[in-house]
CSV table of C-alpha atoms in Angstrom, one decimal:
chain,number,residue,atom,x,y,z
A,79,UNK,CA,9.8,14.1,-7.6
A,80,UNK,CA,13.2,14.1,-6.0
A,81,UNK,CA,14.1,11.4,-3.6
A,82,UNK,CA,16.3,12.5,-0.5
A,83,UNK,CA,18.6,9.8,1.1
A,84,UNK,CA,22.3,8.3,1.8
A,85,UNK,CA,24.1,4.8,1.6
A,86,UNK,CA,24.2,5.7,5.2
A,87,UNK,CA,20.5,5.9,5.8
A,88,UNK,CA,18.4,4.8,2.3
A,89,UNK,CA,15.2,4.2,2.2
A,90,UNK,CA,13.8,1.4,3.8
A,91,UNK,CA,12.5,0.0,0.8
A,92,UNK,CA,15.9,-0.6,-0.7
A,93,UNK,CA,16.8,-3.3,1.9
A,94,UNK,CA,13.4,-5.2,1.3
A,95,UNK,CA,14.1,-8.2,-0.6
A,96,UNK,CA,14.1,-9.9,-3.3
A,97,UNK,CA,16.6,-8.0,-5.4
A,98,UNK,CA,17.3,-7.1,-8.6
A,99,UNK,CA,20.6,-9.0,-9.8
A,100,UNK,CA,21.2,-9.8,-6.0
A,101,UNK,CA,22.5,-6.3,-6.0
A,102,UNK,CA,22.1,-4.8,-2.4
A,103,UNK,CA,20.2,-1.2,-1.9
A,104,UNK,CA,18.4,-2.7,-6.1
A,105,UNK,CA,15.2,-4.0,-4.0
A,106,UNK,CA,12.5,-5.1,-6.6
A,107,UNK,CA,10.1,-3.4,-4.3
A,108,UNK,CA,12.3,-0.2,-4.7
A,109,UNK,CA,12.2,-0.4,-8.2
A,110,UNK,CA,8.3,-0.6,-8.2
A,111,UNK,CA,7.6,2.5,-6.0
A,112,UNK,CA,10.0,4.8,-7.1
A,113,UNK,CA,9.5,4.7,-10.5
A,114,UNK,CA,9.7,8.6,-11.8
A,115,UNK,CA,11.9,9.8,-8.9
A,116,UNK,CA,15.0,11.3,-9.4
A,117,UNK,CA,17.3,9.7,-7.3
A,118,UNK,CA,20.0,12.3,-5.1
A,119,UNK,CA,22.2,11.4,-1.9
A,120,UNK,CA,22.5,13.9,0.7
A,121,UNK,CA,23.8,13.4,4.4
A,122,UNK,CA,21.3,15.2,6.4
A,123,UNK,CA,23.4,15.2,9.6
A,124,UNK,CA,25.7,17.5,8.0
A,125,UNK,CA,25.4,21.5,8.0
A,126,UNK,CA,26.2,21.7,4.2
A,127,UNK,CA,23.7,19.0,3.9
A,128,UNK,CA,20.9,20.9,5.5
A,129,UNK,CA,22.0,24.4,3.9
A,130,UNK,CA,21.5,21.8,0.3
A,131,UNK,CA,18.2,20.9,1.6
A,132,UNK,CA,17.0,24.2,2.2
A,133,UNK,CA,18.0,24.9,-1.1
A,134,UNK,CA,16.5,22.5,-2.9
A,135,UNK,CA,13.1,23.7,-1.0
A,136,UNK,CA,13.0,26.7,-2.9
A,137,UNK,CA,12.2,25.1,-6.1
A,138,UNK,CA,9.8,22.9,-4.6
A,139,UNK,CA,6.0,23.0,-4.5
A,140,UNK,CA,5.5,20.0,-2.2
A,141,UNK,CA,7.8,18.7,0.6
A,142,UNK,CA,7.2,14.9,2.1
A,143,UNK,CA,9.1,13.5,5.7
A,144,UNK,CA,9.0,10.6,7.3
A,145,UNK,CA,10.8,11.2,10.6
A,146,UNK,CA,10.2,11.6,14.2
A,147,UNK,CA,9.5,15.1,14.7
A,148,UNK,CA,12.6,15.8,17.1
A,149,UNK,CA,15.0,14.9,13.8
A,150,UNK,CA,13.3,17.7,11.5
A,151,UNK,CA,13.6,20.2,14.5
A,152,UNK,CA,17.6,19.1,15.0
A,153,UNK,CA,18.6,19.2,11.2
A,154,UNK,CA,16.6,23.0,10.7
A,155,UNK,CA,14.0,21.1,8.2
A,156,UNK,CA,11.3,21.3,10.4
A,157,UNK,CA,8.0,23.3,8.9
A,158,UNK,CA,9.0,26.7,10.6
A,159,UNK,CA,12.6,27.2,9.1
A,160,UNK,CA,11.3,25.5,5.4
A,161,UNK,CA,8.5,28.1,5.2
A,162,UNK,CA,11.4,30.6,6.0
A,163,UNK,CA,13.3,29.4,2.4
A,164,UNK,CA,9.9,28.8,0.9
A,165,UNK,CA,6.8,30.4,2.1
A,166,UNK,CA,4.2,29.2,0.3
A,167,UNK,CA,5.6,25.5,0.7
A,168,UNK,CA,3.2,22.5,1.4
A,169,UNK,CA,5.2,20.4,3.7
A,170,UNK,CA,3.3,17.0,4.7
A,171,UNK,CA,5.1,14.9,8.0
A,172,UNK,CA,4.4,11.6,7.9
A,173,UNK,CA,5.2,10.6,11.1
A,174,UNK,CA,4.0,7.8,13.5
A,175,UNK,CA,2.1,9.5,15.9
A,176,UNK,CA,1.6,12.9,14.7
A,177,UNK,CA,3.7,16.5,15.9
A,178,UNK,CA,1.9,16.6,19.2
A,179,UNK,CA,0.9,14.5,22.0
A,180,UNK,CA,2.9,12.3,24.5
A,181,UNK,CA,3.1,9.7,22.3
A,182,UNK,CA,4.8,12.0,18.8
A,183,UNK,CA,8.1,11.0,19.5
A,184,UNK,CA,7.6,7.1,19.5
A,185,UNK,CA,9.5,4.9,17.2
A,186,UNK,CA,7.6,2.8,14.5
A,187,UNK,CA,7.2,0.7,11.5
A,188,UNK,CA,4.5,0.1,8.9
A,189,UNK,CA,4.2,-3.7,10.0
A,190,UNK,CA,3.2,-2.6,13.4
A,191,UNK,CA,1.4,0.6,13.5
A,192,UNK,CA,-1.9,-1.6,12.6
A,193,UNK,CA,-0.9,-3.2,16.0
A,194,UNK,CA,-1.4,0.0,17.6
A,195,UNK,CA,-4.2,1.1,15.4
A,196,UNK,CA,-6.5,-1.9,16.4
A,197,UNK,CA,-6.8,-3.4,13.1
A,198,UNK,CA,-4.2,-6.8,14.2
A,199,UNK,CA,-6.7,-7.7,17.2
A,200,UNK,CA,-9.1,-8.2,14.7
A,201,UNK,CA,-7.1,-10.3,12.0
A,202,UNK,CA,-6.5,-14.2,12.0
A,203,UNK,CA,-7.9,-17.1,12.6
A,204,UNK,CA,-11.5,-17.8,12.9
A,205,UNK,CA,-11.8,-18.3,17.2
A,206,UNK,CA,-8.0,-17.4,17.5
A,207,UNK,CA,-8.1,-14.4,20.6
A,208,UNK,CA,-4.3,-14.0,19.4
A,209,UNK,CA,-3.4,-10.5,16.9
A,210,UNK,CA,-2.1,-11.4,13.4
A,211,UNK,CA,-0.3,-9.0,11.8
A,212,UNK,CA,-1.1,-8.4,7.9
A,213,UNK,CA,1.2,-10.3,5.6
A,214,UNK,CA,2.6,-6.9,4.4
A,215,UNK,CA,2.9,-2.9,5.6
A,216,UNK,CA,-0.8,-2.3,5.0
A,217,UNK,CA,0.0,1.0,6.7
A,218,UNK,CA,2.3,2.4,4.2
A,219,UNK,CA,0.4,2.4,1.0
A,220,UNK,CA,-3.0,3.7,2.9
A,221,UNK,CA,-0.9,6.5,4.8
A,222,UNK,CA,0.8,7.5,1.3
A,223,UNK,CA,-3.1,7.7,-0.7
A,224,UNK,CA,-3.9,9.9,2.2
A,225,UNK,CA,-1.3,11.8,2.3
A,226,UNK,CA,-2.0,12.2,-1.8
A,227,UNK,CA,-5.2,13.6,-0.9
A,228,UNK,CA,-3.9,15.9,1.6
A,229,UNK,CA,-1.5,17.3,-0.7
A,230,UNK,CA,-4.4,17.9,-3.0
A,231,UNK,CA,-6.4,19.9,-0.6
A,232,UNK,CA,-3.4,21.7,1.0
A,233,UNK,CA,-2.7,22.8,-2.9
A,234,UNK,CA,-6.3,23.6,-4.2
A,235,UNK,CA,-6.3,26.2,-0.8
A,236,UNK,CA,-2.9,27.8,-2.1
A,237,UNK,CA,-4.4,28.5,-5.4
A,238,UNK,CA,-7.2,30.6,-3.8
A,239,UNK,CA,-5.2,32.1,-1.2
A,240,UNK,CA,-1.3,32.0,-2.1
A,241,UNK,CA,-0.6,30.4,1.2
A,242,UNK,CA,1.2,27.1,2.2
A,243,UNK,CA,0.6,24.7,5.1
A,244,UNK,CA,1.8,22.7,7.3
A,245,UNK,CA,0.3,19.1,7.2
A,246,UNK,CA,0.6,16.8,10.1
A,247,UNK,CA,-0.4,13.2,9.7
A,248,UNK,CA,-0.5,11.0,12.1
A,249,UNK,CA,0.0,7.1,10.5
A,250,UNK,CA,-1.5,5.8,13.7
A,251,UNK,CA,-4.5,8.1,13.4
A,252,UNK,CA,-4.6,7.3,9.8
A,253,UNK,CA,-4.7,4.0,10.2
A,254,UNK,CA,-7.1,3.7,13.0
A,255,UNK,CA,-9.8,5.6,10.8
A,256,UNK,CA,-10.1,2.9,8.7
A,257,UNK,CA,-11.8,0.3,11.6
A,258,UNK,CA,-15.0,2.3,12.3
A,259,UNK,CA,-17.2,-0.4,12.4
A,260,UNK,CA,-15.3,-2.5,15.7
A,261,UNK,CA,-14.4,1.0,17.2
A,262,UNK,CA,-18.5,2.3,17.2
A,263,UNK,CA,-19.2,-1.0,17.9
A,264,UNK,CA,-16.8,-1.1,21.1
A,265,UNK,CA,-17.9,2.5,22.3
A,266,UNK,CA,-22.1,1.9,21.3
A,267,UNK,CA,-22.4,-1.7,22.3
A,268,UNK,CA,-19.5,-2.8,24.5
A,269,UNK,CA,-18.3,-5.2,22.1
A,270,UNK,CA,-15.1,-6.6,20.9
A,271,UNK,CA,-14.5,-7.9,17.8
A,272,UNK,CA,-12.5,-11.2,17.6
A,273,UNK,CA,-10.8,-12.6,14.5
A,274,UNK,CA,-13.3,-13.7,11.6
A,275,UNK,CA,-10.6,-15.6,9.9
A,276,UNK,CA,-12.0,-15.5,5.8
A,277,UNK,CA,-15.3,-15.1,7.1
A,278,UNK,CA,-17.6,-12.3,6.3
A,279,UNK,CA,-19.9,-10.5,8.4
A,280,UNK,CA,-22.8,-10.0,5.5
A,281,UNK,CA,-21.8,-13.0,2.9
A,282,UNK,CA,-22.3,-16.9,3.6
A,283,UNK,CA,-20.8,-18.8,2.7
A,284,UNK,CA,-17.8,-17.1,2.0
A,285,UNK,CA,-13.8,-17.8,2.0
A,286,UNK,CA,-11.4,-20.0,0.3
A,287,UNK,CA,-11.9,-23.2,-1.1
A,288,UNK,CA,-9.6,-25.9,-1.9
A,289,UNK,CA,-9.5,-27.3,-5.9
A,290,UNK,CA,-8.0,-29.7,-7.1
A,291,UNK,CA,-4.4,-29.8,-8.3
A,292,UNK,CA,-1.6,-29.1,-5.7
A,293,UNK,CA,-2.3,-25.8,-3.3
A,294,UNK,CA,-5.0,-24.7,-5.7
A,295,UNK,CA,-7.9,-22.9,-4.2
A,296,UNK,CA,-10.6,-20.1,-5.0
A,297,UNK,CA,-12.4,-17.5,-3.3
A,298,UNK,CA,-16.2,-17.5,-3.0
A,299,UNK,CA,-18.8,-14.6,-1.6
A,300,UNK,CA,-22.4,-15.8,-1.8
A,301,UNK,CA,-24.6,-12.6,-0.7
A,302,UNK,CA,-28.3,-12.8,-1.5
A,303,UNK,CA,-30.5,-15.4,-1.4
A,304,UNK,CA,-30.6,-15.7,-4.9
A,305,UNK,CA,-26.8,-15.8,-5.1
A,306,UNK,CA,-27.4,-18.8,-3.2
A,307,UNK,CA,-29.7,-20.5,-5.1
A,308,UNK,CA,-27.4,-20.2,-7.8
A,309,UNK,CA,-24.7,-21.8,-6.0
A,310,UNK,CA,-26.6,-24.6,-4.8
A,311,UNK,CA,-27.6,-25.3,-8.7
A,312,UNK,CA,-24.3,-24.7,-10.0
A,313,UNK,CA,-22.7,-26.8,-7.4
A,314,UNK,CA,-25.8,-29.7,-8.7
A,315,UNK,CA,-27.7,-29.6,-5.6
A,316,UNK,CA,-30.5,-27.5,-6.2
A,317,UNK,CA,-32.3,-29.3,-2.9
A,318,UNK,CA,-30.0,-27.3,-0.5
A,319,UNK,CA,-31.4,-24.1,-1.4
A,320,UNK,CA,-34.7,-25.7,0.2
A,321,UNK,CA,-33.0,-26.8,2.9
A,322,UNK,CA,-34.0,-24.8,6.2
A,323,UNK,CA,-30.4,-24.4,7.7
A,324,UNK,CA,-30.0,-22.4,4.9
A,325,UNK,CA,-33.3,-20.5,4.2
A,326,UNK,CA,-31.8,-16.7,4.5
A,327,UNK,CA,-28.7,-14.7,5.4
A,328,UNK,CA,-28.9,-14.9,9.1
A,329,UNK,CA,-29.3,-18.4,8.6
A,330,UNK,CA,-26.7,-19.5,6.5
A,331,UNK,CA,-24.1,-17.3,8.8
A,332,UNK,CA,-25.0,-19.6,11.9
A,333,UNK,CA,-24.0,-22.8,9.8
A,334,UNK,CA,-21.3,-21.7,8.1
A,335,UNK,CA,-19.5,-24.7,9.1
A,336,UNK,CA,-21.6,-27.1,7.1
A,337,UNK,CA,-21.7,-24.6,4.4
A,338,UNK,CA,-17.7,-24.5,4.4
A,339,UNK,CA,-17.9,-28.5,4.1
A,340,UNK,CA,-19.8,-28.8,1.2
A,341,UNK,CA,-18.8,-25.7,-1.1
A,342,UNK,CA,-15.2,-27.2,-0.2
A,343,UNK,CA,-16.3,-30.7,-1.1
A,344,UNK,CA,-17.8,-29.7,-4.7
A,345,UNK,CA,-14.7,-27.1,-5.5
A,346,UNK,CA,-12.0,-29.6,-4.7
A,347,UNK,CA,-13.0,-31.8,-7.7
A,348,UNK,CA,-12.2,-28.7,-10.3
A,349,UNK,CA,-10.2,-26.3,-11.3
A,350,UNK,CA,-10.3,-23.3,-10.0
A,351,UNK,CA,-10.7,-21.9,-13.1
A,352,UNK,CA,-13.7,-24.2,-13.6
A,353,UNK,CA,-15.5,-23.3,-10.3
A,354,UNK,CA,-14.6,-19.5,-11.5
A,355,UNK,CA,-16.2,-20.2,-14.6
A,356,UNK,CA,-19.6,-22.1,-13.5
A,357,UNK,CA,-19.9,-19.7,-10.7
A,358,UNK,CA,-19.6,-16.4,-12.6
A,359,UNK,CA,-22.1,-17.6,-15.3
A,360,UNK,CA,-24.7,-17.8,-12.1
A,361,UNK,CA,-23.9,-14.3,-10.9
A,362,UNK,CA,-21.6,-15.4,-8.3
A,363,UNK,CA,-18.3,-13.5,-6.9
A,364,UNK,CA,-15.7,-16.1,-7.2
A,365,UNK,CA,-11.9,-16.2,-8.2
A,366,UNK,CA,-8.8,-17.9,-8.0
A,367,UNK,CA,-6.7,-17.0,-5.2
A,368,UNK,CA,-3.5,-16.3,-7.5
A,369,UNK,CA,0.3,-16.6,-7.4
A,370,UNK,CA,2.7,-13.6,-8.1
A,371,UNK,CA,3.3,-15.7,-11.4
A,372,UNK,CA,-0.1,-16.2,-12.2
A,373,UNK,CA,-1.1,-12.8,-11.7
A,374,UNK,CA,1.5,-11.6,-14.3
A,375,UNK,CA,0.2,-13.8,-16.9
A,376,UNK,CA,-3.2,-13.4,-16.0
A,377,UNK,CA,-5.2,-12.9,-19.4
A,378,UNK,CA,-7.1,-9.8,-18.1
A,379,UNK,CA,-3.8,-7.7,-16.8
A,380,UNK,CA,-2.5,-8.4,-20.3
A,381,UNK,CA,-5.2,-7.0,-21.9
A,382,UNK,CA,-5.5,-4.1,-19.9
A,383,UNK,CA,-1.9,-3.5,-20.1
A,384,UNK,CA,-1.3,-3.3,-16.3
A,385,UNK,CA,2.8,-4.5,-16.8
A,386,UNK,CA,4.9,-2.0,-19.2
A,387,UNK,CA,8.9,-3.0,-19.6
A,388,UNK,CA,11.0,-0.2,-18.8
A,389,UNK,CA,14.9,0.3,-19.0
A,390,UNK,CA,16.8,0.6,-15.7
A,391,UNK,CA,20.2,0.5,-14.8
A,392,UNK,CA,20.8,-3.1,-14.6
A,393,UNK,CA,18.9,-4.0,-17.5
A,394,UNK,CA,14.9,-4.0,-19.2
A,395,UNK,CA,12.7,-4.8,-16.3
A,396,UNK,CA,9.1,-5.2,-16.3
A,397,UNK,CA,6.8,-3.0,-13.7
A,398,UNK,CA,3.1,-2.1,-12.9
A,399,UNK,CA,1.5,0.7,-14.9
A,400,UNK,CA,-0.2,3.3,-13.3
A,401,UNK,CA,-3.4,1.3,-11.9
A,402,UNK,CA,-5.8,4.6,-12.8
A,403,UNK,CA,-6.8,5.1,-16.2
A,404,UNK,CA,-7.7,8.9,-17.6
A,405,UNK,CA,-9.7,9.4,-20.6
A,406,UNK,CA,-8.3,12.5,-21.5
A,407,UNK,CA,-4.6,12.5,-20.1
A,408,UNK,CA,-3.7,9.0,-19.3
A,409,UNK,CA,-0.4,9.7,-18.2
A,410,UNK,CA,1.8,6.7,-17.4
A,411,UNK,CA,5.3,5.8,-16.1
A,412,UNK,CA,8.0,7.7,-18.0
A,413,UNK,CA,11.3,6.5,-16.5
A,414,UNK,CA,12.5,3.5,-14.1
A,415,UNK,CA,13.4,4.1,-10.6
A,416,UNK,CA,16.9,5.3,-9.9
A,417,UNK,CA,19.7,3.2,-7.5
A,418,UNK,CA,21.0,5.4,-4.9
A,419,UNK,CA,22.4,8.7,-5.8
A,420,UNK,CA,22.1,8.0,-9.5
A,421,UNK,CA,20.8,11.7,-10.6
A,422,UNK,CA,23.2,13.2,-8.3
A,423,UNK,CA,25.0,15.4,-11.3
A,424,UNK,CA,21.7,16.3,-12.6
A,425,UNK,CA,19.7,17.9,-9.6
A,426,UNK,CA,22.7,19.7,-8.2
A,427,UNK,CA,23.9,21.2,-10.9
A,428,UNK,CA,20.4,21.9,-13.5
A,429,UNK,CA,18.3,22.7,-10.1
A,430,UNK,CA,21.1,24.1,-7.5
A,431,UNK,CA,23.6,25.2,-10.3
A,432,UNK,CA,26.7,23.4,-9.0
A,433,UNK,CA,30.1,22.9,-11.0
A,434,UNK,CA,31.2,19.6,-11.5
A,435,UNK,CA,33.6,20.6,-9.1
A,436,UNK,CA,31.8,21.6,-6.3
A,437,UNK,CA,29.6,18.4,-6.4
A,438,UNK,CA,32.5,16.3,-6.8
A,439,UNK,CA,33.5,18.1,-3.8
A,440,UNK,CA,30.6,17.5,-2.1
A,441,UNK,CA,30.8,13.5,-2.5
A,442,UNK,CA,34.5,13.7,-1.8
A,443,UNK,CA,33.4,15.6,1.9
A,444,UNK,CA,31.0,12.7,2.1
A,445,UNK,CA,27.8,15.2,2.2
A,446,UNK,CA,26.8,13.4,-1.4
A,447,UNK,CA,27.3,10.0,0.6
């Protein structure tokens, strides 16, 4: 995959700290999703930098954008004049609210499309009426998967036809499919749902617990009845599973502030890795809410072999592994993500066949900017 940008306009994930080194444009979370791009500069507002563009397209099987749709249409990159270079091209837009419709030319950001979307009226505090946003871009990773998929089907129907398409998806739309259940339940029963906090709509009790130690605390789902029972012995008090406030499901869900009281009473006297322990023996979904830290020297990652060290630019660095794992071809991360511009040399002149002259040409002009 080739990754279009310029020191005048990089990726937003390059300004996202922390940073490698301190280094700006090096952000860690750069370094973490680009990993197997090849890295080129390329200043779309110029007309060599189009013409480059459209070259490039000829070569390529898949083209991804992430602009309004009035920028693609203004630089010649729009769907009509790539399918002119490349005709069976699959060309996926990403764009906030789609090619069409009185709201496509908006302005937005991952952090608040799920404002849009619905999905912040629904997040926070338990009998807070005030949106939360998420603590990160939820929309961009679920908009990319999708857009994955897409790609897929857009490609399986040029292998039976020998035709490209054209596939526009909406990140508002995209993210808006994802909150079924409150939007049926708005349009079927004229009901709005209000934040649940760590509550659970079909587990209690169920949320995070404080432990002992300092800012220590695990995650508990209890789901059947006999989930519950096991709780109650594991926690030493068989005698609550008798108790009626807590007979069944519906239940338990109606005095989930007791229940929150004394789960959090027995789990702040261990470990979290104890209440993990004595609640997983019983059958019981229970965890440690992790650190960053903890999660990389988590036994079970290790194991698994979920970090790999790579060599980038600035140094051995260690990254995620590809989080699928293939029986027959595995696969896995063969190179570290480039800084800005670093394969410049390489796709203009193996892909594009440019001297070493022309491109230093190019960078001089400030088109490789």
């Amino acid at each position: 995959m080739i990754k279009i940008e310029s020191r005048k306009r990089p990726d937003m994930v390059r300004v996202i700290p922390p940073f490698a080194q301190d280094q700006p444009l090096e952000s860690l979370y750069a370094h973490t999703t680009m990993r197997d791009h090849l890295g080129i500069t390329l200043d779309l507002g110029t007309a060599q930098g189009q013409a480059l563009a459209r070259d490039l397209v000829k070569s390529a099987d898949v083209v991804i954008e992430n602009f309004s749709p009035r920028v693609m249409r203004r630089y010649g990159l729009d769907y009509q004049n790539i399918r002119a270079v490349r005709p069976d091209v699959v060309m996926v837009s990403l764009t906030g609210a789609g090619q069409t419709g009185p709201q496509s030319q908006m302005t937005t950001y991952g952090t608040v499309i799920t404002s849009i979307a619905g999905i912040d009226s629904y997040q926070g505090y338990l009998g807070d009426e005030h949106p939360s946003a998420f603590g990160t871009a939820i929309t961009d990773p679920l908009v990319g998967v999708m857009g994955a998929f897409a790609v897929l089907a857009a490609l399986r129907h040029r292998s039976r036809t020998g035709k490209g398409q054209h596939v526009d998806l909406s990140q508002w739309e995209a993210v808006a499919s994802t909150i079924g259940g409150p939007l049926m339940d708005s349009v079927f029963n004229g009901r709005t749902q209000t934040p649940l906090g760590n509550r659970d709509p079909m587990m209690a009790p169920h949320g995070v617990y404080p432990c002992k130690g300092d800012d220590r605390w695990v995650s508990v789902g209890v789901k059947t009845d006999e989930e519950w029972r096991g709780l109650c012995d594991a926690m030493g008090q068989p005698d609550l599973a008798r108790d009626k406030r807590f007979a069944d499901g519906y239940r338990r869900q109606r005095h989930h502030d007791e229940l929150d009281t004394l789960v959090g009473a027995w789990t702040s006297q261990l470990t979290p890795v104890q209440v993990t322990r004595a609640l997983q023996k019983a059958g019981i979904a229970a965890f440690p809410a992790l650190a960053a830290n903890e999660v990389f020297t988590d036994k079970h990652y290790k194991y698994r072999g979920d970090f790999i060290e790579v060599e980038h630019r600035l140094g051995k660095e260690v990254i995620y592994e590809v989080p699928w794992k293939l029986s027959k071809t595995p696969g896995g991360v063969r190179r570290a993500a480039p800084s800005i511009g670093q394969d410049n040399q390489q796709v203009y002149s193996e892909i594009l066949g440019l001297s070493e002259e022309q491109i230093g040409g190019l960078e001089r002009d400030g088109v490789l900017y």
